Structure formats: structure tokens, C-alpha cells
Amino acid sequence: MGVLAIGLGLWSIPESAHPDHAAFDPAGQALSIGWLGALTYGLIAAGEHGWRHPGTGWALVLAAVGFCAFIAVERRVARPVLPLALFRHSGFAVNNFASFVLGFSGYSSLFFFSLFLQQVQGLSPMATGWQLAPQFVAMGAMAVLFGRLSARIALPRLMIAGYALMGMAMLGMTAFTPHSHPALVSALMALLGIGMGLGVPATSMAVMGSVARERSGMASATMNALRQTGMAVGIALMGALMSARAVQSLSLRLAQSGIADAAGVARAAITQHVLAPGLRGPYACAMSSGFHVAMSVAGGAALLAAGLLAREYAPARKAEAAQKTRQL
């Protein structure tokens, strides 16, 4: 399939990149790998060992230093891997922030849904897959309908609606409990699928339309890199927050029950899945509490993206955005 896709692309997609914009930026690429790797490690370590653990702190400091060095290099090289100059155009910047949120909230959420359905509700992997199916069915349906919708409805409106639906669906998931009815779960999964089905193609079209044609390759690479970065950061950050909240919740329950070393037992249960007899119920409730935190962050990020997009594409800013696009 991959070879077929490459062949069809070479045959049917005309070259749009400008030869002067082709770039190989070894320093920038190495620094991007370094700071993103350190950030991901630090966030994962925070979830396992806490934010005050030395490994967490050193990893986050290294990530911050690496990020600053990356920006400094990208500002100086002639052909940067991340063209910072493009971000001076607010439309390009906001659209790419939306792409980051798409990975951060939408793509990474599958990891947390699987945890909730299996670890909290106790479903089998097969039953979990069926419970997640409405999201993908809805996404597929919207992909089929998107062309017709975009011919009748302005692209910015579709994109804003997509992120708003994503945010509302995820915030609605903060009401999930270990005993939530499958119909409620399916309904919110379908709503999320509709939102992503609108957001994914609309974001891609908006990013590509915010730059001149000869820079489309650069814009596409930036958009996809930010989306994948959002997914990695989303899993690491929300995983750390979910784990911390679950440990805190379970520790409190165990301490109230008079169990010795409640914090240690809770951390072992959440991070290592070591469950003492009788902990299944409290464990599910604690994980549910952590899931609520993760969905609050994911939903809030999606609504923030919707708000920024609405501001960017307000009628008063359309002329200004079009003028800046022509200047790129």
C-alpha cells in the first residue's frame, strides 16, 4: 500500500515546493529531537515518581534549555527546519496551534479512553474496541460528507465547529463513572468523532491556504510535526496529571480506611498495577478521577483552539489576513 501511495503521488501530484526552500538543518533537527525527548521523559517521570523527583526536574530543565537553543538556531540558519518567520502571520500561527491541539487532545485521547474502559469499567479489549467504534464511524462519515459541507459552509466555520464539538465531548466525559451506561459513552464518542471529522481536514486546508503555493511543502511539514508533537506531549502531560490525581485520590481513601503507608500502596497500585485484595473498587474510582482531570485538560485545550480560531476569522480580520497571506 505504501509503494502504491508513493507511485500514485508521483504520478498525480504536481511539484509545488520552491527549490530554494528545500532544507536540511542538522543542528535544528538534532536539537528538536533532544528537547522533545527530554520533555516527554520528564512528563512521564512526573507521572511515575512525582514532580519533585530529581529525574523529573533535570529532564524538564534540559528540555527548556534545548528548546531555547533550538529557537536560537532556527532564527540564525538560512534554511531552518522550522520556519519561524511564517509564524508572524497570525493565521498560520493560529491554524498550526489548532493542529497541535488536534494531536494533544484528539489523537492522544485514544490512549486514555482505552485506560478508562479497561481499567475503570473493566471491559475486555474486544468490548473496548466496540465501545470506541462510534468515534471512528462518525469520523469516517464526516470524511465522506466533508466535501459537500465545505462547498456550502465556510471553511473557518467548519473548523471552529469541529474544535468546539471536540471540547464539549471531552468535557462531557468528565461525568463518566465506573458504571456509566454504554449508550452515554457511545454518544459522546460519536460527538467527538464528528468534531474530529470536521477538524482534521479543515485544519489541513486552512494551514495550506495560509501560505503561498511554493511554501506549501514547508507548511505541510510544520503542521504535521506540530500535530505529532501535540500527541506525544498530550499523552505524557495528561498521563502525568491523570496518574498524580489517581494516586492522590486513592491515597486519601486508603488513609481514611486506616491502611498503613497509604501513599506507597496507592502509588504501587496506580503506576505498577499492584492491587492488594479489596482495592479493585477504590482503584477504579481513583482512576476515574484521574481520567476526569485528563479530559478537562483535553477539552479545555480544544475549546481554547475554537476560541482563537473564532477570533482569527472574525469578519473584521478577514481583509487583514488575506493581505498578509499575499505577502508571504
Coordinates of C-alpha atoms in Angstrom, one line a residue:
M1 CA 0.0 0.0 0.0
G2 CA 2.8 2.4 0.8
V3 CA 4.5 1.8 -2.5
L4 CA 1.2 2.2 -4.3
A5 CA 0.6 5.5 -2.5
I6 CA 4.1 6.8 -3.4
G7 CA 3.5 5.8 -7.1
L8 CA 0.2 7.5 -7.3
G9 CA 1.5 10.6 -5.6
L10 CA 4.4 10.9 -8.0
W11 CA 2.1 10.4 -10.9
S12 CA -0.8 12.7 -9.9
I13 CA 0.5 15.4 -7.5
P14 CA 2.4 18.3 -9.2
E15 CA 5.5 19.6 -7.6
S16 CA 4.7 22.7 -5.5
A17 CA 7.8 23.2 -3.4
H18 CA 10.2 26.0 -4.2
P19 CA 13.8 24.6 -4.7
D20 CA 15.3 27.5 -2.8
H21 CA 13.2 26.5 0.3
A22 CA 14.5 22.8 0.4
A23 CA 16.4 22.4 3.6
F24 CA 18.5 20.0 5.6
D25 CA 19.1 21.5 9.1
P26 CA 21.1 19.0 11.1
A27 CA 21.5 21.2 14.2
G28 CA 17.9 22.1 14.3
Q29 CA 16.8 18.5 13.8
A30 CA 19.1 17.2 16.5
L31 CA 18.0 19.9 19.0
S32 CA 14.3 19.3 18.3
I33 CA 14.8 15.6 19.0
G34 CA 16.7 16.4 22.1
W35 CA 14.3 18.8 23.8
L36 CA 11.2 16.9 22.8
G37 CA 12.7 13.7 24.1
A38 CA 13.7 15.3 27.4
L39 CA 10.2 16.9 27.7
T40 CA 8.4 13.7 27.1
Y41 CA 10.7 11.8 29.5
G42 CA 10.3 14.5 32.2
L43 CA 6.5 14.4 32.0
I44 CA 6.4 10.6 32.1
A45 CA 8.8 10.6 35.1
A46 CA 6.5 13.1 36.8
G47 CA 3.6 10.7 36.5
E48 CA 5.6 7.8 37.8
H49 CA 7.7 9.5 40.5
G50 CA 6.2 12.9 41.1
W51 CA 7.1 16.4 40.1
R52 CA 9.7 16.8 42.8
H53 CA 11.7 13.8 41.8
P54 CA 15.3 14.7 40.7
G55 CA 15.0 12.9 37.4
T56 CA 11.8 14.8 36.6
G57 CA 13.4 18.2 37.3
W58 CA 16.6 17.6 35.4
A59 CA 14.7 16.3 32.4
L60 CA 12.4 19.4 32.3
V61 CA 15.4 21.8 32.7
L62 CA 17.2 20.0 29.9
A63 CA 14.1 20.4 27.8
A64 CA 13.8 24.1 28.5
V65 CA 17.5 24.7 27.6
G66 CA 17.2 22.6 24.5
F67 CA 14.1 24.4 23.4
C68 CA 15.8 27.8 23.8
A69 CA 18.9 26.6 21.9
F70 CA 16.6 25.2 19.1
I71 CA 14.8 28.6 18.7
A72 CA 18.2 30.4 18.7
V73 CA 19.5 28.1 15.9
E74 CA 16.3 28.3 13.9
R75 CA 16.5 32.1 13.9
R76 CA 20.0 32.1 12.5
V77 CA 20.2 29.4 9.9
A78 CA 19.4 30.2 6.3
R79 CA 17.1 27.3 5.8
P80 CA 15.6 26.2 9.1
V81 CA 13.6 23.0 9.7
L82 CA 11.0 25.2 11.5
P83 CA 10.5 28.4 9.6
L84 CA 9.8 30.9 12.4
A85 CA 9.1 33.7 10.0
L86 CA 5.9 32.1 8.9
F87 CA 4.5 32.3 12.5
R88 CA 4.5 36.1 12.1
H89 CA 1.3 35.6 10.1
S90 CA -1.4 35.2 12.8
G91 CA -3.5 32.9 10.5
F92 CA -0.6 30.5 10.0
A93 CA 0.2 30.6 13.8
V94 CA -3.4 30.0 15.0
N95 CA -4.0 27.2 12.4
N96 CA -0.9 25.4 13.5
F97 CA -1.8 25.8 17.2
A98 CA -5.0 24.2 16.2
S99 CA -3.1 21.4 14.6
F100 CA -1.0 20.9 17.8
V101 CA -4.3 20.8 19.8
L102 CA -5.6 18.2 17.4
G103 CA -2.8 15.9 18.3
F104 CA -2.7 17.0 22.0
S105 CA -6.5 16.5 22.6
G106 CA -7.9 14.4 19.8
Y107 CA -5.2 11.9 18.9
S108 CA -3.8 11.3 22.4
S109 CA -7.3 10.7 23.8
L110 CA -7.5 7.2 22.5
F111 CA -4.8 6.2 25.0
F112 CA -7.0 7.5 27.9
F113 CA -10.2 6.1 26.5
S114 CA -8.6 2.6 26.5
L115 CA -7.4 3.0 30.0
F116 CA -10.8 4.1 31.3
L117 CA -12.8 1.4 29.6
Q118 CA -10.5 -1.4 30.6
Q119 CA -9.1 -0.3 33.9
V120 CA -12.1 1.6 35.3
Q121 CA -15.1 -0.1 33.7
G122 CA -13.4 -3.5 33.4
L123 CA -14.2 -4.1 29.7
S124 CA -12.2 -6.7 27.7
P125 CA -10.0 -5.5 24.8
M126 CA -12.7 -6.6 22.3
A127 CA -15.5 -4.9 24.2
T128 CA -13.3 -1.7 24.4
G129 CA -12.8 -1.7 20.7
W130 CA -16.6 -1.9 20.1
Q131 CA -17.2 0.9 22.6
L132 CA -14.7 3.1 20.7
A133 CA -16.2 2.2 17.3
P134 CA -18.8 5.1 17.2
Q135 CA -15.9 7.6 17.2
F136 CA -14.3 6.1 14.1
V137 CA -17.6 5.5 12.3
A138 CA -18.5 9.2 12.9
M139 CA -15.1 10.3 11.7
G140 CA -15.4 8.2 8.5
A141 CA -18.9 9.6 7.8
M142 CA -17.7 13.1 8.2
A143 CA -14.8 12.5 5.9
V144 CA -17.3 11.3 3.2
L145 CA -19.5 14.4 3.8
F146 CA -16.8 17.0 4.2
G147 CA -16.5 17.9 0.6
R148 CA -20.2 18.6 0.3
L149 CA -20.2 20.5 3.6
S150 CA -17.3 22.7 2.6
A151 CA -19.0 23.6 -0.6
R152 CA -21.9 25.1 1.3
I153 CA -20.4 26.2 4.6
A154 CA -17.3 28.4 5.0
L155 CA -14.1 26.5 6.0
P156 CA -13.5 28.5 9.2
R157 CA -17.0 27.7 10.5
L158 CA -16.5 24.0 9.9
M159 CA -13.1 24.2 11.7
I160 CA -14.4 26.1 14.6
A161 CA -17.4 23.8 14.9
G162 CA -15.1 20.8 14.9
Y163 CA -12.9 22.0 17.8
A164 CA -16.0 23.2 19.7
L165 CA -17.6 19.7 19.4
M166 CA -14.3 18.1 20.4
G167 CA -14.1 20.2 23.5
M168 CA -17.8 19.7 24.5
A169 CA -17.5 15.9 24.0
M170 CA -14.4 15.7 26.2
L171 CA -15.7 17.9 28.9
G172 CA -18.9 15.8 28.9
M173 CA -16.6 12.8 29.5
T174 CA -15.7 14.2 32.9
A175 CA -19.1 12.9 34.0
F176 CA -18.1 9.3 33.3
T177 CA -18.1 6.9 36.2
P178 CA -17.2 3.2 36.6
H179 CA -20.9 2.5 36.0
S180 CA -21.7 4.9 33.1
H181 CA -24.1 3.4 30.6
P182 CA -22.6 2.3 27.3
A183 CA -25.1 4.4 25.4
L184 CA -23.8 7.6 27.1
V185 CA -20.2 6.6 26.3
S186 CA -21.1 5.8 22.7
A187 CA -23.0 9.1 22.3
L188 CA -20.0 11.2 23.4
M189 CA -17.6 9.1 21.4
A190 CA -19.7 9.8 18.3
L191 CA -19.8 13.5 19.1
L192 CA -16.0 13.5 19.4
G193 CA -15.8 11.7 16.1
I194 CA -17.9 14.3 14.4
G195 CA -15.8 17.0 15.8
M196 CA -12.5 15.4 14.7
G197 CA -14.1 14.5 11.3
L198 CA -14.6 18.3 10.8
G199 CA -11.4 19.5 12.4
V200 CA -8.8 17.3 10.7
P201 CA -9.5 18.1 7.0
A202 CA -10.5 21.7 7.8
T203 CA -7.2 22.4 9.7
S204 CA -5.1 20.9 6.9
M205 CA -6.9 23.0 4.3
A206 CA -6.6 26.2 6.4
V207 CA -2.9 25.7 7.0
M208 CA -2.1 25.1 3.4
G209 CA -4.2 28.0 2.4
S210 CA -2.5 30.4 4.7
V211 CA 0.8 30.4 2.8
A212 CA 1.9 30.9 -0.8
R213 CA 1.9 27.8 -3.0
E214 CA 5.6 27.5 -3.2
R215 CA 5.8 27.2 0.6
S216 CA 3.1 24.5 0.8
G217 CA 5.6 21.7 1.5
M218 CA 7.1 23.7 4.4
A219 CA 3.7 24.5 5.7
S220 CA 2.6 20.8 5.5
A221 CA 5.7 19.6 7.3
T222 CA 5.3 22.1 10.1
M223 CA 1.6 21.3 10.5
N224 CA 2.2 17.5 10.7
A225 CA 5.3 17.9 13.0
L226 CA 3.2 20.0 15.4
R227 CA 0.4 17.6 15.3
Q228 CA 2.6 14.6 16.2
T229 CA 4.4 16.7 18.9
G230 CA 1.0 17.5 20.4
M231 CA 0.1 13.9 20.5
A232 CA 3.4 13.0 22.3
V233 CA 3.1 15.9 24.7
G234 CA -0.6 15.2 25.3
I235 CA 0.0 11.6 26.3
A236 CA 2.9 12.4 28.5
L237 CA 1.4 15.5 30.2
M238 CA -2.2 14.3 30.7
G239 CA -0.8 10.9 31.7
A240 CA 1.2 12.5 34.4
L241 CA -1.8 14.6 35.6
M242 CA -4.1 11.5 35.5
S243 CA -1.6 9.4 37.4
A244 CA -1.0 12.2 40.0
R245 CA -4.7 12.7 40.6
A246 CA -5.4 9.0 40.8
V247 CA -2.6 8.5 43.3
Q248 CA -3.8 11.4 45.4
S249 CA -7.4 10.2 45.4
L250 CA -6.5 6.6 46.2
S251 CA -4.1 7.7 49.0
L252 CA -6.9 9.7 50.6
R253 CA -9.3 6.8 50.5
L254 CA -6.8 4.3 51.9
A255 CA -5.7 6.7 54.7
Q256 CA -9.3 7.2 55.7
S257 CA -9.6 3.4 55.9
G258 CA -6.6 3.2 58.3
I259 CA -4.2 1.4 55.9
A260 CA -0.6 1.9 56.7
D261 CA 1.7 3.6 54.1
A262 CA -1.4 4.7 52.1
A263 CA 0.7 6.8 49.7
G264 CA 3.0 3.9 48.9
V265 CA 0.2 1.4 48.4
A266 CA -1.6 3.9 46.2
R267 CA 1.4 4.7 44.0
A268 CA 2.1 1.0 43.6
A269 CA -1.5 0.3 42.6
I270 CA -1.7 3.2 40.0
T271 CA 1.8 3.1 38.5
Q272 CA 2.6 -0.6 38.8
H273 CA -0.9 -2.1 38.9
V274 CA -0.1 -3.9 42.1
L275 CA -3.6 -4.3 43.6
A276 CA -4.0 -5.7 47.2
P277 CA -7.2 -7.6 47.9
G278 CA -10.2 -5.4 48.2
L279 CA -8.7 -2.5 46.3
R280 CA -10.5 -3.0 43.0
G281 CA -13.4 -0.7 43.8
P282 CA -11.3 2.2 45.2
Y283 CA -8.8 1.8 42.4
A284 CA -11.5 2.2 39.7
C285 CA -12.8 5.3 41.4
A286 CA -9.3 6.8 41.7
M287 CA -8.6 6.1 38.0
S288 CA -11.9 7.6 37.1
S289 CA -10.9 10.8 39.0
G290 CA -7.6 10.9 37.1
F291 CA -9.5 10.4 33.8
H292 CA -11.7 13.4 34.6
V293 CA -8.6 15.6 35.0
A294 CA -7.1 14.4 31.7
M295 CA -10.4 15.1 29.9
S296 CA -10.8 18.5 31.5
V297 CA -7.4 19.5 30.1
A298 CA -8.0 18.0 26.7
G299 CA -11.5 19.6 26.4
G300 CA -10.2 22.9 27.6
A301 CA -7.4 22.9 25.0
A302 CA -9.9 22.1 22.2
L303 CA -12.3 25.0 23.3
L304 CA -9.3 27.3 23.5
A305 CA -8.4 26.4 19.9
A306 CA -12.0 27.1 18.9
G307 CA -12.0 30.4 20.6
L308 CA -8.7 31.5 19.0
L309 CA -9.9 30.4 15.6
A310 CA -13.2 32.3 16.0
R311 CA -11.2 35.4 16.9
E312 CA -8.8 35.0 14.0
Y313 CA -11.6 34.5 11.5
A314 CA -13.9 37.2 12.8
P315 CA -15.2 39.3 9.9
A316 CA -13.2 42.4 10.9
R317 CA -9.9 40.4 10.4
K318 CA -10.6 38.8 7.1
A319 CA -9.2 41.5 4.9
E320 CA -6.1 41.8 7.0
A321 CA -5.5 38.0 6.9
A322 CA -5.9 37.9 3.2
Q323 CA -3.4 40.8 2.7
K324 CA -0.8 39.0 4.9
T325 CA -1.2 35.8 3.0
R326 CA -0.4 37.5 -0.3
Q327 CA 2.7 39.0 1.3
L328 CA 4.2 35.6 2.4

